[in-house]
mmCIF file of C-alpha atoms in Angstrom:
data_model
loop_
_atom_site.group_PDB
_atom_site.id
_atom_site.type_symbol
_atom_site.label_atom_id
_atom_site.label_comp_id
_atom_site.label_asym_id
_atom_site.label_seq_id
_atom_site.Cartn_x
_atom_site.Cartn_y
_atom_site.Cartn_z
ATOM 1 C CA UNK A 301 -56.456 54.695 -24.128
ATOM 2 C CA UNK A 302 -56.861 51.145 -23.890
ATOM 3 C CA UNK A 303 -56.530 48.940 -27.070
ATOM 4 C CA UNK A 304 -60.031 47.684 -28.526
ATOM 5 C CA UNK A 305 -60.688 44.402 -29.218
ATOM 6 C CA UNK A 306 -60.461 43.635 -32.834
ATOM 7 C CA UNK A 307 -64.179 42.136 -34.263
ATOM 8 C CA UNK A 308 -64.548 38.756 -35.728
ATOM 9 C CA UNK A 309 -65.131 38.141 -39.502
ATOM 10 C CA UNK A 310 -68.112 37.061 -38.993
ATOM 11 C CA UNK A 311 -69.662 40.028 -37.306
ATOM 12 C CA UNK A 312 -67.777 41.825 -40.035
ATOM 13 C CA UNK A 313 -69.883 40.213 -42.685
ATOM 14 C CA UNK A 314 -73.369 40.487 -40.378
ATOM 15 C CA UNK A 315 -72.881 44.271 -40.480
ATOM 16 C CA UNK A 316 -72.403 44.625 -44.391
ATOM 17 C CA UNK A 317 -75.215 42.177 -44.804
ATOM 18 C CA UNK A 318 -77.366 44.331 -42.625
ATOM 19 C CA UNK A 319 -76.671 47.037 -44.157
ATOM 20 C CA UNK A 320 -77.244 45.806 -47.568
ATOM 21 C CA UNK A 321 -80.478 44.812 -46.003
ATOM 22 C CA UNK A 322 -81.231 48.635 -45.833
ATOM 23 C CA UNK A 323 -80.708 49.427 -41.922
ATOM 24 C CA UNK A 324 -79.296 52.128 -40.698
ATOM 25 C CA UNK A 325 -75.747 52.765 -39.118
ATOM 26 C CA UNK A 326 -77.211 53.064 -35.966
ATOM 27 C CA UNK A 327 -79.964 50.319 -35.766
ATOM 28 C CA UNK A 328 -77.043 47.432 -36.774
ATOM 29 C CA UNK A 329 -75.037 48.906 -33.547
ATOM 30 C CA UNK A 330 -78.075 48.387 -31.358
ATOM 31 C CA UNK A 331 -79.002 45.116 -32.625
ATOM 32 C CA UNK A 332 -75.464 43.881 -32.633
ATOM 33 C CA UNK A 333 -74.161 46.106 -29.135
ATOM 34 C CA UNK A 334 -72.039 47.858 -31.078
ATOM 35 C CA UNK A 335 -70.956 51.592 -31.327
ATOM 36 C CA UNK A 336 -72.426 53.578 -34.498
ATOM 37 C CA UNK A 337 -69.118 54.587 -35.489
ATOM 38 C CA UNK A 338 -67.445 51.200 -35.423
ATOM 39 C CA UNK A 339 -70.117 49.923 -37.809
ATOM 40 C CA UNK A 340 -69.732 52.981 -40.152
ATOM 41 C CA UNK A 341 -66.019 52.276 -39.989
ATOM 42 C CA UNK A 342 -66.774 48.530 -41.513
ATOM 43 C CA UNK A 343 -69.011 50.129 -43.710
ATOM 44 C CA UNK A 344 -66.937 52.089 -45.292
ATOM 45 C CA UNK A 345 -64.174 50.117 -45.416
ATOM 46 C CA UNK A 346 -66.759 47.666 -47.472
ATOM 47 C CA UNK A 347 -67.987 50.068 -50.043
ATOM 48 C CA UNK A 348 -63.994 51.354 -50.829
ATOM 49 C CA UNK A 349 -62.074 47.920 -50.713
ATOM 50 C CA UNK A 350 -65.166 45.665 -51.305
ATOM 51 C CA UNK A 351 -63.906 43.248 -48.663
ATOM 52 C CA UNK A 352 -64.364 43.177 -44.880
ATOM 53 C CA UNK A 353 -60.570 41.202 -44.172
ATOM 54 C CA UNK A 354 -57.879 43.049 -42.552
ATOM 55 C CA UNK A 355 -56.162 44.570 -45.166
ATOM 56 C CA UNK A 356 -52.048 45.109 -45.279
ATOM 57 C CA UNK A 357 -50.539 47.130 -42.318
ATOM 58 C CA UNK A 358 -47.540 48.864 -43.237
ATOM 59 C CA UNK A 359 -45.834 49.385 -39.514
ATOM 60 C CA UNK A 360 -43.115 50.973 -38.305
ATOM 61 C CA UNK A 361 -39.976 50.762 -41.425
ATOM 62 C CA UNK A 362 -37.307 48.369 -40.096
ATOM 63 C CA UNK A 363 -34.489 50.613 -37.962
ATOM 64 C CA UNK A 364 -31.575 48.491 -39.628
ATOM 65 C CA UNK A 365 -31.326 48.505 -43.725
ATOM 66 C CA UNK A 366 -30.781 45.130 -45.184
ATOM 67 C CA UNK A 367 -27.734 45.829 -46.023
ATOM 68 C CA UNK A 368 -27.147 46.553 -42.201
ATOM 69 C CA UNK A 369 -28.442 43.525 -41.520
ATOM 70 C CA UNK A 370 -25.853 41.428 -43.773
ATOM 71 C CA UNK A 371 -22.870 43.631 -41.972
ATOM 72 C CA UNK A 372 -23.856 42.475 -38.842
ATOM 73 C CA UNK A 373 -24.863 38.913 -39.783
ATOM 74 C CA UNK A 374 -21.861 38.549 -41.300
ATOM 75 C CA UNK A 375 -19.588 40.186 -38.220
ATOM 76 C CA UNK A 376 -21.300 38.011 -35.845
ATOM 77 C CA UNK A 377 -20.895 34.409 -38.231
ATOM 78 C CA UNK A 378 -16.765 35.575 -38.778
ATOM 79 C CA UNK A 379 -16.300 36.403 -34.654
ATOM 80 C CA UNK A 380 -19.201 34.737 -32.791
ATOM 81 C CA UNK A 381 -17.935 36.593 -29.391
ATOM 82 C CA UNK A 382 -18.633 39.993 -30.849
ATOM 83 C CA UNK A 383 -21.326 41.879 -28.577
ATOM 84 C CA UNK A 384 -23.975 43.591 -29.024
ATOM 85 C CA UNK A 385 -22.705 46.815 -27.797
ATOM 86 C CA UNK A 386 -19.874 46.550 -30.308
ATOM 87 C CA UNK A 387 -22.354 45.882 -33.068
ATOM 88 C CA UNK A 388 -24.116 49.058 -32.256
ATOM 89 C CA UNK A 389 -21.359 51.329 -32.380
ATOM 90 C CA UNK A 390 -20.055 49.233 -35.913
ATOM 91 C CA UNK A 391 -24.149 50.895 -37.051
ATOM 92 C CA UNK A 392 -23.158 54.151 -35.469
ATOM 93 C CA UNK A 393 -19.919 54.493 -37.544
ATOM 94 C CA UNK A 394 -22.882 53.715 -40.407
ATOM 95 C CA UNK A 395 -24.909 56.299 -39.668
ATOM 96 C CA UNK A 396 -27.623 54.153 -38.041
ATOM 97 C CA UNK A 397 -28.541 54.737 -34.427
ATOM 98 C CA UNK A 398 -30.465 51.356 -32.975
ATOM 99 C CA UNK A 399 -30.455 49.703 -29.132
ATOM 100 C CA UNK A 400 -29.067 46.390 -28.256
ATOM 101 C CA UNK A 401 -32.882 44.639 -28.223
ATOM 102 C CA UNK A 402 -33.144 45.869 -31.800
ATOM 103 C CA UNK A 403 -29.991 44.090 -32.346
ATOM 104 C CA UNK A 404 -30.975 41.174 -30.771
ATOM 105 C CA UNK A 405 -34.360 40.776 -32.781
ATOM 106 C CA UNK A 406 -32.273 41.678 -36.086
ATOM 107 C CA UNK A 407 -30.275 38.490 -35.438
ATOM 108 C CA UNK A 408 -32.978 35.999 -34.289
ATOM 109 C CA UNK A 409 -34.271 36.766 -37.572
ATOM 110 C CA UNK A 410 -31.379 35.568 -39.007
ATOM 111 C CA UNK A 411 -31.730 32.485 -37.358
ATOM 112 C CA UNK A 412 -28.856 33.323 -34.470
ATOM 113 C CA UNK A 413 -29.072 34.123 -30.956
ATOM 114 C CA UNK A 414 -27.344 34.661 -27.673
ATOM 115 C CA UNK A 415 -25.997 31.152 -25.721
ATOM 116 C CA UNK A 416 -23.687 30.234 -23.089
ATOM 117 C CA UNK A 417 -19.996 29.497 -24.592
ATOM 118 C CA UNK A 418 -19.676 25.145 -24.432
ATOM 119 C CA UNK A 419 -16.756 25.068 -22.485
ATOM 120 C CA UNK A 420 -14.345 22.207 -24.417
ATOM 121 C CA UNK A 421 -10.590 20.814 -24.241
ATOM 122 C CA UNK A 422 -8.228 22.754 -25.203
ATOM 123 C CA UNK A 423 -7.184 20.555 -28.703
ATOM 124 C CA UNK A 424 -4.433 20.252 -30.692
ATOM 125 C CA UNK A 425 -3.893 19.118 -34.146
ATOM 126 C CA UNK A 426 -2.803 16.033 -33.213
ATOM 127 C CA UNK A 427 -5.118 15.018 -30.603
ATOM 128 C CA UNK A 428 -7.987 16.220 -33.242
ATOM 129 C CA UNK A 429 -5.951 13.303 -35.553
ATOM 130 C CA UNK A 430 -5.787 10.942 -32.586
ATOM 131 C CA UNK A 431 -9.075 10.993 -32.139
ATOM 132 C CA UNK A 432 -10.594 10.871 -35.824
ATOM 133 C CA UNK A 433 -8.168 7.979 -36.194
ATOM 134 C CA UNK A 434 -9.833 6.205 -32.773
ATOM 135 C CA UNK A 435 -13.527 6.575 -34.555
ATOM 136 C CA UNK A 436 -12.326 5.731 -37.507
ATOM 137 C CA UNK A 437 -11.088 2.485 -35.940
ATOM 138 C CA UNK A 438 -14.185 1.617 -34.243
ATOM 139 C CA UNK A 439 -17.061 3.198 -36.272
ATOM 140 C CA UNK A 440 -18.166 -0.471 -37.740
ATOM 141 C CA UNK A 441 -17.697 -2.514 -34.231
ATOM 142 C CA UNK A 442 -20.745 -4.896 -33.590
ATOM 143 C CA UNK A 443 -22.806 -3.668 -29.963
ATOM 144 C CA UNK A 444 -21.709 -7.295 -28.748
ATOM 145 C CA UNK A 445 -18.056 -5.372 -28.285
ATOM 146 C CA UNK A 446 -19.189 -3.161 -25.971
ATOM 147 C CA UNK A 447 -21.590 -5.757 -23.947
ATOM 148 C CA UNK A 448 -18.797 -7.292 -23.143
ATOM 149 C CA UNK A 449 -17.262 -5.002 -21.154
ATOM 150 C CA UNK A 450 -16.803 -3.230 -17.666
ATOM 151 C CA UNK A 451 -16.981 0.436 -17.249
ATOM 152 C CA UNK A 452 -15.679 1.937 -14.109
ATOM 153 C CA UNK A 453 -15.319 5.399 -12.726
ATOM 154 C CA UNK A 454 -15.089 7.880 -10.011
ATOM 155 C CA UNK A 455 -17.390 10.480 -9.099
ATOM 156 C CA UNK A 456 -18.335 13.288 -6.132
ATOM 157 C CA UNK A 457 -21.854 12.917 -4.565
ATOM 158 C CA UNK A 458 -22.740 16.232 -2.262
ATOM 159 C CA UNK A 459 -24.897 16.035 0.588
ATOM 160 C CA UNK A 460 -25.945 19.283 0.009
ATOM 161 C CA UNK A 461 -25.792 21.822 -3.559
ATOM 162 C CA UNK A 462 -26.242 21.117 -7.357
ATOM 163 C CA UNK A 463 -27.256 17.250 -6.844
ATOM 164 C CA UNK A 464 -29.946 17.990 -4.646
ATOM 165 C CA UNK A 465 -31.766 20.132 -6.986
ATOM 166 C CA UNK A 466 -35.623 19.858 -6.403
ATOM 167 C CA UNK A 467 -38.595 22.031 -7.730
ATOM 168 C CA UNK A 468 -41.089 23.337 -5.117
ATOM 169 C CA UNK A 469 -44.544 24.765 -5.680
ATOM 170 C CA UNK A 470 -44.282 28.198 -3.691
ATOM 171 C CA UNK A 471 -46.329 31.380 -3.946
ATOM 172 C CA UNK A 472 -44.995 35.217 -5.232
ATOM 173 C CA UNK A 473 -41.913 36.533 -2.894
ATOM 174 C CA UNK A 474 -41.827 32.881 -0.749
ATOM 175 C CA UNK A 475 -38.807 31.735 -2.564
ATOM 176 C CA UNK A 476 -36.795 32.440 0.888
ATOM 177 C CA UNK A 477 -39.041 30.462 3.100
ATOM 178 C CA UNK A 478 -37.398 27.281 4.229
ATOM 179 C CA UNK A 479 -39.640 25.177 3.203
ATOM 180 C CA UNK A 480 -39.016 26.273 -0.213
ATOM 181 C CA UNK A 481 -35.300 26.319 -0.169
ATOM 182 C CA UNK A 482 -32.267 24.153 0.045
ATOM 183 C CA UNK A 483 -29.171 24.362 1.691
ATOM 184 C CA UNK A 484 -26.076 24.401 0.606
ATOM 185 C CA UNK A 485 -22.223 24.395 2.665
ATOM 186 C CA UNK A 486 -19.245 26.162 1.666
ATOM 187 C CA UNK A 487 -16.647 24.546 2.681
ATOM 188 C CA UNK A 488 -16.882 20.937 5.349
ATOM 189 C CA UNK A 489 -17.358 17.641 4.414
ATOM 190 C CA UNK A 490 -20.439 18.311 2.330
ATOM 191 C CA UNK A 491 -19.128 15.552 -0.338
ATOM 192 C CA UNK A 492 -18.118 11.894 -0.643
ATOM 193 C CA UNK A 493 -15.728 10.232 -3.522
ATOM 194 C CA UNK A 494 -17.310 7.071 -4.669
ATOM 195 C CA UNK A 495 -15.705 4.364 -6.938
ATOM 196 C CA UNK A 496 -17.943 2.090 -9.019
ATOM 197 C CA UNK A 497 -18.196 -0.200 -11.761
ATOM 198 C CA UNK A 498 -21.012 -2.140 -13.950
ATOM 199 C CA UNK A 499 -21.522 -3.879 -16.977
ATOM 200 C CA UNK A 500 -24.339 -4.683 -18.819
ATOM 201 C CA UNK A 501 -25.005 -7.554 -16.607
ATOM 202 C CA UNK A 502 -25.652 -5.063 -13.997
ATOM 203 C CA UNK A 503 -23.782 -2.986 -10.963
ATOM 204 C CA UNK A 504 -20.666 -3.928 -9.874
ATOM 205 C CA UNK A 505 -18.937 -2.718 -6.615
ATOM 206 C CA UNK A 506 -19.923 0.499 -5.173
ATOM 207 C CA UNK A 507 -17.097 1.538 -2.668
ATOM 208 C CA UNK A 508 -16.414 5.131 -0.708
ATOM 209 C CA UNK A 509 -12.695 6.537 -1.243
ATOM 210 C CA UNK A 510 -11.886 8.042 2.020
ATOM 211 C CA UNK A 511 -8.183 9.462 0.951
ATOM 212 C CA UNK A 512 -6.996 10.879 -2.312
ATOM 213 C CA UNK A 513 -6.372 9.064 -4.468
ATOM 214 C CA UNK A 514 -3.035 8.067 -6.709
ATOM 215 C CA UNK A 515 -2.398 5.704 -8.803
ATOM 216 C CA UNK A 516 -1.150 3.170 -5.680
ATOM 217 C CA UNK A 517 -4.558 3.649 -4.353
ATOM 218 C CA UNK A 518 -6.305 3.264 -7.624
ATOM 219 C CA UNK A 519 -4.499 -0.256 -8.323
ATOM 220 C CA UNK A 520 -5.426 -1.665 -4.659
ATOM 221 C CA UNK A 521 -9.507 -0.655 -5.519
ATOM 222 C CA UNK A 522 -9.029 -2.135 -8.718
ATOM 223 C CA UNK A 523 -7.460 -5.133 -7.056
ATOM 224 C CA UNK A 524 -10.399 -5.237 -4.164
ATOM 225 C CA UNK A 525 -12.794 -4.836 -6.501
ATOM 226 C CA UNK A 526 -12.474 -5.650 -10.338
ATOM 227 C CA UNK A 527 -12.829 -9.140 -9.198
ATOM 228 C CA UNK A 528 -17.019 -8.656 -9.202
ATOM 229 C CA UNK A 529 -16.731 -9.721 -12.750
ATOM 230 C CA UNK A 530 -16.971 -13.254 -11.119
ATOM 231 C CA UNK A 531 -20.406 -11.927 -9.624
ATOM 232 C CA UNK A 532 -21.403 -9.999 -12.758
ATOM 233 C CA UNK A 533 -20.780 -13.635 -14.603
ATOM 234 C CA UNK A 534 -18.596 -11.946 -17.091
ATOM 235 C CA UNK A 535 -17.729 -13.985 -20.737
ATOM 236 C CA UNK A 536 -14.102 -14.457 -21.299
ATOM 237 C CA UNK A 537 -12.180 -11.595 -22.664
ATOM 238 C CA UNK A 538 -13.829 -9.014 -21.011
ATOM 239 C CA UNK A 539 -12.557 -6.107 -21.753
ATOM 240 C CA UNK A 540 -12.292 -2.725 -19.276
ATOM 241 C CA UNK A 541 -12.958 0.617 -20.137
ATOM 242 C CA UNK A 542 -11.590 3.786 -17.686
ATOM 243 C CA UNK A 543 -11.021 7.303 -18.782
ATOM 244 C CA UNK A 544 -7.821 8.904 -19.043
ATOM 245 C CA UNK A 545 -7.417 10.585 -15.768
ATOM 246 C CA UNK A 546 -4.027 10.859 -14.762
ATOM 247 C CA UNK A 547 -4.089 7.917 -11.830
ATOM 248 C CA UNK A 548 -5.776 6.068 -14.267
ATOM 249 C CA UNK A 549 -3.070 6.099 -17.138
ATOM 250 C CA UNK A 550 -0.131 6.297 -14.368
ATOM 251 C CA UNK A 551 3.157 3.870 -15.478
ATOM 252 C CA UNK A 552 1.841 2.128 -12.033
ATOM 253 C CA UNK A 553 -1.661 1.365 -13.349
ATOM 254 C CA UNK A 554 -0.908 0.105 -16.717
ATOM 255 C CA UNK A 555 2.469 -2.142 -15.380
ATOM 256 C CA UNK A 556 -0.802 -3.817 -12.732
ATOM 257 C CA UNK A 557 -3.025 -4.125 -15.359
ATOM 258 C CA UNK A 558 -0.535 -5.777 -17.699
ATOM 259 C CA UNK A 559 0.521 -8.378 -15.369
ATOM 260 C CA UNK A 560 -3.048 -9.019 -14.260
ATOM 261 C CA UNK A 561 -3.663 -9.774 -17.850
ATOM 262 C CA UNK A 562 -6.670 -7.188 -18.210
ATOM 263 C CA UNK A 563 -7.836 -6.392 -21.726
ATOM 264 C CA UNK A 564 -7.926 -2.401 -21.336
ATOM 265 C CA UNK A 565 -9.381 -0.329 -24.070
ATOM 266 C CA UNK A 566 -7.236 2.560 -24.838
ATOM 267 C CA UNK A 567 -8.713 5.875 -25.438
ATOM 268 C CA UNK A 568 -7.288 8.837 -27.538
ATOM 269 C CA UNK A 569 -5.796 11.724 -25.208
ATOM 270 C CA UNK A 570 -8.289 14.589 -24.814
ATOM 271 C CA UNK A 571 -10.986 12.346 -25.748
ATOM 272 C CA UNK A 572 -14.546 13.380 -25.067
ATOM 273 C CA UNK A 573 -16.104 11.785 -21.839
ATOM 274 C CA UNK A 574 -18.382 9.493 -23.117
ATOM 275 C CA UNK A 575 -18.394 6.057 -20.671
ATOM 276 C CA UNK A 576 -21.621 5.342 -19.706
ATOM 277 C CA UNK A 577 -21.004 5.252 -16.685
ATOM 278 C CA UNK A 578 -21.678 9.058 -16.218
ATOM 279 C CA UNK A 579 -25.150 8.411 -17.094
ATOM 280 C CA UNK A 580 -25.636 5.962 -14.459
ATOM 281 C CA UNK A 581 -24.133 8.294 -12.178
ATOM 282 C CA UNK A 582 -26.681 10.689 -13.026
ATOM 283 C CA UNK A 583 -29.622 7.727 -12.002
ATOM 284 C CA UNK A 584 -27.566 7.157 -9.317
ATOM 285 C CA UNK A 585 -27.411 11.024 -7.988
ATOM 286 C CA UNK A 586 -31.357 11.744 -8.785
ATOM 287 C CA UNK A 587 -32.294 8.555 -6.476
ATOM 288 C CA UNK A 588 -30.173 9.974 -3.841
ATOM 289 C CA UNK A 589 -31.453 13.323 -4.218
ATOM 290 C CA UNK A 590 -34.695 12.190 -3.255
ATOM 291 C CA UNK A 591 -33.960 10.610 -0.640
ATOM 292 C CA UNK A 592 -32.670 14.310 0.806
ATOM 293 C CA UNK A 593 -29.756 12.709 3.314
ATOM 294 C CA UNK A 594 -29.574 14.722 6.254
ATOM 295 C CA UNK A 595 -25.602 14.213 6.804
ATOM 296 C CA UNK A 596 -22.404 11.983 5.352
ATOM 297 C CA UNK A 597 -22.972 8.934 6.902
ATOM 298 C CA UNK A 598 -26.828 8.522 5.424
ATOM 299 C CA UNK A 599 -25.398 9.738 2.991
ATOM 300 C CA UNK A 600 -22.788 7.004 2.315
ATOM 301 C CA UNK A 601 -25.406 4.065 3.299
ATOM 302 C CA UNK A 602 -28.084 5.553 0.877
ATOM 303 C CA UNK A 603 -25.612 5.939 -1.869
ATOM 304 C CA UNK A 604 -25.325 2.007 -1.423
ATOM 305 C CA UNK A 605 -28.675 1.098 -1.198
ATOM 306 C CA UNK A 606 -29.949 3.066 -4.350
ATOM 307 C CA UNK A 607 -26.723 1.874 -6.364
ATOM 308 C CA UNK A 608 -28.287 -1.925 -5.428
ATOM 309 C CA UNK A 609 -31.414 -1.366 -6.571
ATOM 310 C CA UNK A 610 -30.697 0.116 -9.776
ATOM 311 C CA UNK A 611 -32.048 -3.075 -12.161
ATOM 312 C CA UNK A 612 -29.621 -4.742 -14.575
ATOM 313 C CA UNK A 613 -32.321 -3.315 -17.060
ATOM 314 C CA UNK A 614 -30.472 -0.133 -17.064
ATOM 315 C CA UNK A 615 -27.426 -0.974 -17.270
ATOM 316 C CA UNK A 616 -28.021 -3.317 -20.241
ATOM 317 C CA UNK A 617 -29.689 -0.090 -22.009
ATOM 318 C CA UNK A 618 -27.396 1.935 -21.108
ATOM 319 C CA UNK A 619 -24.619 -0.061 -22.910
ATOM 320 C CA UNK A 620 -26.822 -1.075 -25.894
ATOM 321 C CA UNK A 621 -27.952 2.539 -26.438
ATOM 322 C CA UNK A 622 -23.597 3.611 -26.105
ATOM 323 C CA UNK A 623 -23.345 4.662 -29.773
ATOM 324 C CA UNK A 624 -20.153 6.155 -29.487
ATOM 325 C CA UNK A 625 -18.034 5.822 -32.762
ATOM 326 C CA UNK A 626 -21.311 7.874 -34.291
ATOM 327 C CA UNK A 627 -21.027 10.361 -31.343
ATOM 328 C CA UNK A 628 -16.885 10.639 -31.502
ATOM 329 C CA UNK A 629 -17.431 10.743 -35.251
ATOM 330 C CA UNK A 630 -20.097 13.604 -34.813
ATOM 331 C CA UNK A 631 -17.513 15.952 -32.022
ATOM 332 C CA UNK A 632 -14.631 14.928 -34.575
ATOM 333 C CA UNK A 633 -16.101 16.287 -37.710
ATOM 334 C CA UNK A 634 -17.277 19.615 -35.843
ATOM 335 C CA UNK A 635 -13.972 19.958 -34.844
ATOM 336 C CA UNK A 636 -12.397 19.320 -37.669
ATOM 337 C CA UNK A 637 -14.434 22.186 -39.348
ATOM 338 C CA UNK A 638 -13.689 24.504 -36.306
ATOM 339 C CA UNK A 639 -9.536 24.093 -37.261
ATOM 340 C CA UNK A 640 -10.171 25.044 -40.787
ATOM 341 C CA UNK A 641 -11.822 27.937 -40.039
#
């Protein structure tokens, strides 16, 4: 039987005021299209409660007891990987039989639910240390600091899969048509590896690594290219910011960097990604994206021309919005927490 709709207050009110009025049960329904037992149903609900508001509904008694509920709450906040099958039987053993969506709405009432595991480094005590001690060190340094300096990077642009994402307007069980779809390549040169720097004068140097690359290779890029400074018109004791890859901390790269006299900024091992130069990678991927290349060499020259047009505007916010001491000091103190656990 299908579910009536539930009348306003108002009519509510009309009825008992009609019947107050001295009309009958069945001239209210006619004058108001409404079935003579729904308006003796108001009616009487009227005369015993004195009130025409929906009163109290009692529902179905809650599966789990509350002191189910703080078991499981407090299994799930001691070992967040526990599941909800394993919950279920820990209620079983309690004489309680309930389903896994029961256990799910238990604990969104408790303010938890289901996510994806972050996946993080794999930390120890003394790179937690290492890198408290780095935030520590730069929490109170003025923005100017980090206007001043050159960020550079590597990154992987693919000609086809996750950075061509695009949303389509398609109809029910057309999700297959290829208009609506994108592909995507296995295996082939579906990818290029791009170098680039900028500052928050602007883009630097944009440039296509063809080989893989060591630390040799690194240091002849850097020595092609770190020179844009010039062109980026760079104040004196500019300082340059890389991550810690591996060709990028190599006993190769720092003895090149030494003699060339460049002011490097030296990041904690295991330190959290934070250059901003991943988020202009991200401008730089959507721009390409839309441009949907059809193969590696558009690829490569669109890559170039969408790095070029990317206004010094964004690259200036970029660095000015780079809060990172706050941010380190944020990851830091969450860690910290997770050791003493």
């Amino acid at each position: 039987m299908a579910k009536t709709k539930e009348l306003s207050k108002d009519i509510r009110n009309k009825i008992v005021d009609l019947h107050q009025a001295g009309k009958t049960e069945s001239a209210i329904g006619k004058q108001l299209g409404l079935n003579k037992s729904t308006v003796g149903a108001i009616i009487r609900k009227w005369k015993t409660y004195k009130t025409t508001d929906d009163l109290p509904r009692s529902g179905a008694p809650r599966k789990i007891s509350p002191r189910g509920v703080k078991m499981i709450t407090r299994t799930v906040r001691k070992n967040p990987r526990t599941t909800r099958g394993n919950l279920v039987k820990d209620l079983q053993r309690a004489l309680t039989k309930v389903t896994k969506p029961t256990i799910s709405n238990t604990l969104r009432r408790q303010g938890l639910k289901s996510c994806s595991a972050r996946h993080v480094p794999l930390l120890k005590p003394v790179h937690v240390q290492a890198r408290l001690k780095f935030a520590r060190e730069h929490l109170d340094d003025p923005e100017e600091d980090w206007e001043i300096g050159i960020w550079s990077d590597e990154t992987k642009i693919e000609l086809f899969g996750k950075n061509s994402t695009r949303r389509v307007w398609r109809t029910k069980n057309a999700e297959l048509h290829p208009k609506n779809t994108i592909p995507t390549v296995k295996h082939g040169d579906g990818n290029i590896m791009l170098w680039g720097c900028f500052s928050a004068k602007g883009p630097g140097r944009l440039i296509r690594v063809k080989e893989r690359m060591n630390g040799a290779m690194y240091c002849e890029i850097l020595s092609e290219n770190l020179p844009s400074a010039r062109a980026l018109k760079m104040k004196r004791g500019w300082v340059f910011h890389h991550d810690n890859d591996p060709k990028h901390t190599a006993r190769a790269t720092k003895e090149w960097l030494r003699k060339k006299n460049f002011k490097v900024l030296e990041w904690p091992s295991q330190s959290p990604d934070l250059i901003p130069i991943e988020n202009l990678w991200r401008e730089l991927k959507v721009r390409v994206a839309q441009q949907q290349p059809q193969n590696i060499t558009a690829l490569e020259e669109i890559c170039m021309e969408e790095w070029a047009k990317i206004p010094a505007t964004v690259c200036e916010n970029l660095v000015k919005t780079f809060d990172l001491c706050h941010c380190q000091q944020r990851v830091y103190n969450k860690v910290l927490r997770n050791f003493c656990y």
